[in-house]
Coordinates of N, CA and C in Angstrom, one line a residue:
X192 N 0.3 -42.7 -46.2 CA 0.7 -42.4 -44.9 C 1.2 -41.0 -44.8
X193 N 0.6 -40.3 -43.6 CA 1.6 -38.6 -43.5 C 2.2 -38.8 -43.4
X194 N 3.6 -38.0 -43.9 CA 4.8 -37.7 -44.0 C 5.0 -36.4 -42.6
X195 N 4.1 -36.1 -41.9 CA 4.0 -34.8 -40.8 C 4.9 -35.3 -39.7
X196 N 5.7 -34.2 -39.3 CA 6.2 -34.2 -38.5 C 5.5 -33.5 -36.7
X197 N 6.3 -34.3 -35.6 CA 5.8 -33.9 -34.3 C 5.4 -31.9 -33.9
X198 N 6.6 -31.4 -35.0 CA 6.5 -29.8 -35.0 C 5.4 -29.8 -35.4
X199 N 4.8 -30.3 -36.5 CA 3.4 -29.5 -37.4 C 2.2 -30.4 -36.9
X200 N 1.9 -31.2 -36.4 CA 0.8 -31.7 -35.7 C 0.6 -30.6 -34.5
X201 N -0.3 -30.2 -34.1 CA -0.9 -29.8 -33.5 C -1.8 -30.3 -32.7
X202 N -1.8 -30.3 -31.1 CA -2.3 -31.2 -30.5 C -3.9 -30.1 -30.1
X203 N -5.1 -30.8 -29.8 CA -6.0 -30.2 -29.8 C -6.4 -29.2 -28.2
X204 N -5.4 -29.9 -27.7 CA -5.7 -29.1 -25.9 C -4.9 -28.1 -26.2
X205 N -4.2 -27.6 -26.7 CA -3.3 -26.4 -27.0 C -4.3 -25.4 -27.6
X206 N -5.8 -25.9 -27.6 CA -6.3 -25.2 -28.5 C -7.5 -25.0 -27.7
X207 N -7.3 -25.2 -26.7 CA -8.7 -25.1 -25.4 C -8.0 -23.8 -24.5
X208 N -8.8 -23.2 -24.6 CA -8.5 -21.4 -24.0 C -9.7 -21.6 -22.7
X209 N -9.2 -21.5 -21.3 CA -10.2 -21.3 -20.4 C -10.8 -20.3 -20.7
X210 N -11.9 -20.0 -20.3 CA -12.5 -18.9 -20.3 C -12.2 -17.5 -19.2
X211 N -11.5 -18.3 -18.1 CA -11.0 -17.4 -17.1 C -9.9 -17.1 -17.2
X212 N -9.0 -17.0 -18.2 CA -7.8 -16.9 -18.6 C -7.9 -15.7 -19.3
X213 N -8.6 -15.3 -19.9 CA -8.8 -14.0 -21.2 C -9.3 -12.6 -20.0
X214 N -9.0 -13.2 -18.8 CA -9.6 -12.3 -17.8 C -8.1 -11.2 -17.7
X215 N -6.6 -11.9 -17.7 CA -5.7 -11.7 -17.5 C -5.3 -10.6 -18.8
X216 N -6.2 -10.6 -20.0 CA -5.2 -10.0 -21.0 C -6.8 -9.0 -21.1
X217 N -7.4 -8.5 -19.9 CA -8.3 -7.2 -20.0 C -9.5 -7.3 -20.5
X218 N -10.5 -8.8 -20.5 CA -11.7 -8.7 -20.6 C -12.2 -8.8 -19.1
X219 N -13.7 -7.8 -18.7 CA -14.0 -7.6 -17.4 C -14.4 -9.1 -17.1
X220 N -14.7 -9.7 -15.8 CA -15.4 -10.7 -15.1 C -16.7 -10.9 -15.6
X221 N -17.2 -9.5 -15.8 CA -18.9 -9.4 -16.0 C -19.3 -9.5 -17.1
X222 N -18.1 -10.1 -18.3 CA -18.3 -10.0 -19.6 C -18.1 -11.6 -19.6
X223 N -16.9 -12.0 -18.7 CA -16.9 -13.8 -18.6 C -18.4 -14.0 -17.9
X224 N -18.9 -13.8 -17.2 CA -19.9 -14.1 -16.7 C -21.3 -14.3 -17.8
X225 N -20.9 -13.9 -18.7 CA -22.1 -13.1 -19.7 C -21.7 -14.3 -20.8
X226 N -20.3 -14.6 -20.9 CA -20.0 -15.5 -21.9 C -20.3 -17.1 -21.3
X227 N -20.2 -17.4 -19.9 CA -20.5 -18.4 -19.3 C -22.2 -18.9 -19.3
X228 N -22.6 -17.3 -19.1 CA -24.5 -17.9 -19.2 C -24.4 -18.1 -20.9
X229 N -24.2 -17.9 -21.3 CA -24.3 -18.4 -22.9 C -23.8 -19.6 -23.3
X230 N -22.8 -20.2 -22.5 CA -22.8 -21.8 -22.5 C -21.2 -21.7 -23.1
X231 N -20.3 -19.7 -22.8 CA -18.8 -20.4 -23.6 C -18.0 -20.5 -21.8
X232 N -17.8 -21.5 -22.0 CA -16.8 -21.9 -21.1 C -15.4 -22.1 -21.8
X233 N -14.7 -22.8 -22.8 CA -13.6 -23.0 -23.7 C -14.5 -22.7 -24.7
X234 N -13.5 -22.3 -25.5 CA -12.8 -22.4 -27.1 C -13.8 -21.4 -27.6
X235 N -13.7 -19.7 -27.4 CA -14.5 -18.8 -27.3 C -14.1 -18.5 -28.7
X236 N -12.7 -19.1 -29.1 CA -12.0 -18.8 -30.8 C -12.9 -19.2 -31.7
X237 N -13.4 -20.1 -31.1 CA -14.3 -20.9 -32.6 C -15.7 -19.7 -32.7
X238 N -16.4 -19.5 -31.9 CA -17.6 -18.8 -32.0 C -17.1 -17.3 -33.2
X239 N -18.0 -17.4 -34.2 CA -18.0 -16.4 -35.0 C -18.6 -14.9 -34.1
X240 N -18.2 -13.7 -34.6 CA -18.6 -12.1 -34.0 C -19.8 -12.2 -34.3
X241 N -20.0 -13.0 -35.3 CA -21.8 -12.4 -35.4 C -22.5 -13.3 -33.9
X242 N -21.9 -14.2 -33.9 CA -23.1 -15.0 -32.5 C -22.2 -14.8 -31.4
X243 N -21.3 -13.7 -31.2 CA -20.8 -13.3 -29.9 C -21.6 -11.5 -29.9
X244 N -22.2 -11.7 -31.0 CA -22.7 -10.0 -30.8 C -24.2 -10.5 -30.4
X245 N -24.8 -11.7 -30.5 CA -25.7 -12.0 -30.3 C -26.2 -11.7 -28.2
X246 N -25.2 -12.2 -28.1 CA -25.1 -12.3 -26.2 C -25.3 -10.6 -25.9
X247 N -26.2 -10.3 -25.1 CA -26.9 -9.3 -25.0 C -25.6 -8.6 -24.0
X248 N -25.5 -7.3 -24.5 CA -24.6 -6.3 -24.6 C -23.1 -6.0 -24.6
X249 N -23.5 -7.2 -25.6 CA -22.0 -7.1 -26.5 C -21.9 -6.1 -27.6
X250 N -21.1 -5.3 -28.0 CA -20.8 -4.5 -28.8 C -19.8 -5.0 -29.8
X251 N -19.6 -4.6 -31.0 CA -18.5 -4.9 -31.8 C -16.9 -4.6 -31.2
X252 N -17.2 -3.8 -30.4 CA -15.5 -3.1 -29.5 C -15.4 -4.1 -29.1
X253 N -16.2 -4.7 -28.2 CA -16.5 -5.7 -27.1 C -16.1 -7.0 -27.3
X254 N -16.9 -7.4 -28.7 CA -16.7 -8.7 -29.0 C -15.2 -8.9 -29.6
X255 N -14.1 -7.7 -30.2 CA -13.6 -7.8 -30.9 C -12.1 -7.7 -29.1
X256 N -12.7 -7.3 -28.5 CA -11.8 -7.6 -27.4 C -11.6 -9.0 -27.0
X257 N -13.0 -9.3 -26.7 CA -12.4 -11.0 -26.4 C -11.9 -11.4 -27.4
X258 N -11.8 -11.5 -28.9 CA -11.0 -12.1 -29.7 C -10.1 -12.1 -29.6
X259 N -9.8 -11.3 -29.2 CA -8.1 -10.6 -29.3 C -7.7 -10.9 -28.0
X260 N -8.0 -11.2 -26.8 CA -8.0 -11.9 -25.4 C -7.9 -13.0 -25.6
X261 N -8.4 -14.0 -26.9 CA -8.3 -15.2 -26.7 C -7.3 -15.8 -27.4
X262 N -6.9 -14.4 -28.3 CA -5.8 -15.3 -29.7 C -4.4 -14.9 -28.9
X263 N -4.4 -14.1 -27.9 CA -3.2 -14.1 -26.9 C -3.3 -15.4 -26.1
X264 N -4.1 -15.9 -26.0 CA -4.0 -17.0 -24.9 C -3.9 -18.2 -26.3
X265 N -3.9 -18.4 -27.5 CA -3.4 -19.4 -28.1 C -2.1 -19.8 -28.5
X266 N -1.7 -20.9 -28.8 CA -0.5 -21.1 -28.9 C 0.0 -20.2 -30.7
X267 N 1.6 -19.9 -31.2 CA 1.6 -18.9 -31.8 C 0.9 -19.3 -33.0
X268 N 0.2 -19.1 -34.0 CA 0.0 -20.1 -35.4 C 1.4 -20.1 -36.2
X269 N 2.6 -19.3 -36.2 CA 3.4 -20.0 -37.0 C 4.8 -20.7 -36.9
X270 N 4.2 -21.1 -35.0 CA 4.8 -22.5 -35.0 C 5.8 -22.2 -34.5
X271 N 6.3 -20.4 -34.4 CA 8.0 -20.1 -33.4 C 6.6 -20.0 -32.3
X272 N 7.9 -20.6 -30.7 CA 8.2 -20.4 -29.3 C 8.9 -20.4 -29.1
X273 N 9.1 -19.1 -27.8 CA 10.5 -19.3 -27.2 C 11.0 -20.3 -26.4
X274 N 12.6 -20.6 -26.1 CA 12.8 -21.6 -25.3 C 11.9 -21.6 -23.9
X275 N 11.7 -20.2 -23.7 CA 11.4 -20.6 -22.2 C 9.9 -21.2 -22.2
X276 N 9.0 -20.7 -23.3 CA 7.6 -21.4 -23.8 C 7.7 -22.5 -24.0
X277 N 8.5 -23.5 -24.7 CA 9.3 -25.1 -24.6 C 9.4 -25.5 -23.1
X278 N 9.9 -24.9 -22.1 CA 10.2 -25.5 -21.5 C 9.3 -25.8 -20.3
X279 N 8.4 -24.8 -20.8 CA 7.1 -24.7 -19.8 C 6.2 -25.6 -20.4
X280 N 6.0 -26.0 -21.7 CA 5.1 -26.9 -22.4 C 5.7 -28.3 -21.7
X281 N 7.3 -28.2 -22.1 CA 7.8 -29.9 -21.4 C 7.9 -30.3 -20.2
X282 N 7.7 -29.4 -19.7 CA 7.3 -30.0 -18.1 C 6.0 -30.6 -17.7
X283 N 5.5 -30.5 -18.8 CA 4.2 -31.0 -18.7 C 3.7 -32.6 -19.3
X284 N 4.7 -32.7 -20.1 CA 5.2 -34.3 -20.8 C 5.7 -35.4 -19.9
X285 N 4.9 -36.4 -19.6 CA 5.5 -37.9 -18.7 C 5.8 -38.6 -20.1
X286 N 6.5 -39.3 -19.9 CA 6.4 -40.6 -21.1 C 6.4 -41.9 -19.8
X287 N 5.1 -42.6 -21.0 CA 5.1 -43.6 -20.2 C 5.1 -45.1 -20.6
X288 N 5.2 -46.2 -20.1 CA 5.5 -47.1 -21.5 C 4.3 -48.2 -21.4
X289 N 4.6 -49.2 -22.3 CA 3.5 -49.9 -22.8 C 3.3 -51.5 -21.5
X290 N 4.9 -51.5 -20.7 CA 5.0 -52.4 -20.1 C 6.0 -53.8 -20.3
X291 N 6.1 -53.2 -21.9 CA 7.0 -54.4 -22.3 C 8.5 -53.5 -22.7
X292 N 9.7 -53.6 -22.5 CA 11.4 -52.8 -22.7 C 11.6 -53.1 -24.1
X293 N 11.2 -54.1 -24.4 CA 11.2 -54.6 -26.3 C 10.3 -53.6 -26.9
X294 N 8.9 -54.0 -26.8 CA 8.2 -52.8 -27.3 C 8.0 -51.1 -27.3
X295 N 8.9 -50.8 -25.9 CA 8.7 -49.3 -25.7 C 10.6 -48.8 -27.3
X296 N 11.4 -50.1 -26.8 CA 12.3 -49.9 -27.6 C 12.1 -50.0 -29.5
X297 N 11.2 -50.5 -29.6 CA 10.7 -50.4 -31.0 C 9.9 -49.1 -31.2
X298 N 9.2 -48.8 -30.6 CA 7.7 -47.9 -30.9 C 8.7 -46.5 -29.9
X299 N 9.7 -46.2 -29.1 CA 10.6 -45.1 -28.7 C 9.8 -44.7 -27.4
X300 N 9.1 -45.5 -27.1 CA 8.2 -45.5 -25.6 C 6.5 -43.8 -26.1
X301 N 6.4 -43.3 -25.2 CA 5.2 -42.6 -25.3 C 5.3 -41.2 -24.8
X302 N 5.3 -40.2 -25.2 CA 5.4 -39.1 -24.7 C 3.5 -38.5 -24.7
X303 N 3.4 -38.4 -23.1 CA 1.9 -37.5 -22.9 C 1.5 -36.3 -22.4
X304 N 0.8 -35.5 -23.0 CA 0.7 -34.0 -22.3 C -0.3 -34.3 -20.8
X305 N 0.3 -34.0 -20.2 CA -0.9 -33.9 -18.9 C -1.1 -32.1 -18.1

C-alpha cells in the first residue's frame, strides 16, 4: 500500500494546459492556430521539439517559446505555492458525501476539484 501523501499525489487536470492560455505569457494567436490544426489543443508539454518543429514554420526559437509558455502555465514541479495559489486552487474544491453521516464519518467525506 502507498505510504503518499495528498501533497505528493498529483492530480492529472493540473496538468492539462489550454492551449489559449500560453497566448497570455507571449505566444502569437497565429502560432495557436497552427498548433490547433495540428490537433494540440491541451497538453502541448508532452509533445517533444522534434514533432513541434515538425508543424510547418516553427523554428527552434519558436518552438522553444511555446515550451516555455506552457511550463509557466503548469503547476510549480517542486511542490512550493503561494498561499494566494492555495487559495485559488481551494475554491475550486466541493466535498461531497456518499449519502450515509456514518460512512462520510469513517472514509472523512470527499473532497473534488471542479
Amino acid at each position: 500500500m502507498s505510504s503518499s501523501t495528498g501533497d505528493e499525489e498529483l492530480d492529472d487536470e493540473e496538468f492539462i494546459v489550454d492551449i489559449d492560455g500560453i497566448q497570455a505569457h507571449g505566444v502569437g494567436a497565429a502560432d495557436i492556430i497552427k498548433l490547433k490544426a495540428n490537433g494540440y489543443y491541451t497538453s502541448v508539454h508532452a509533445a517533444t521539439r522534434k514533432t513541434l518543429l515538425k508543424i510547418k514554420g516553427f523554428s527552434e526559437v519558436k518552438v522553444e517559446k511555446v515550451k516555455e509558455a506552457v511550463a509557466k502555465c503548469l503547476p510549480s514541479v517542486s511542490g512550493f505555492i503561494t498561499a494566494a495559489e492555495l487559495g485559488h486552487q481551494r475554491k475550486r474544491v466541493v466535498r461531497i458525501s456518499t449519502g450515509s453521516k456514518q460512512l462520510d464519518a469513517i472514509l472523512g467525506g470527499y473532497d473534488v476539484l471542479i
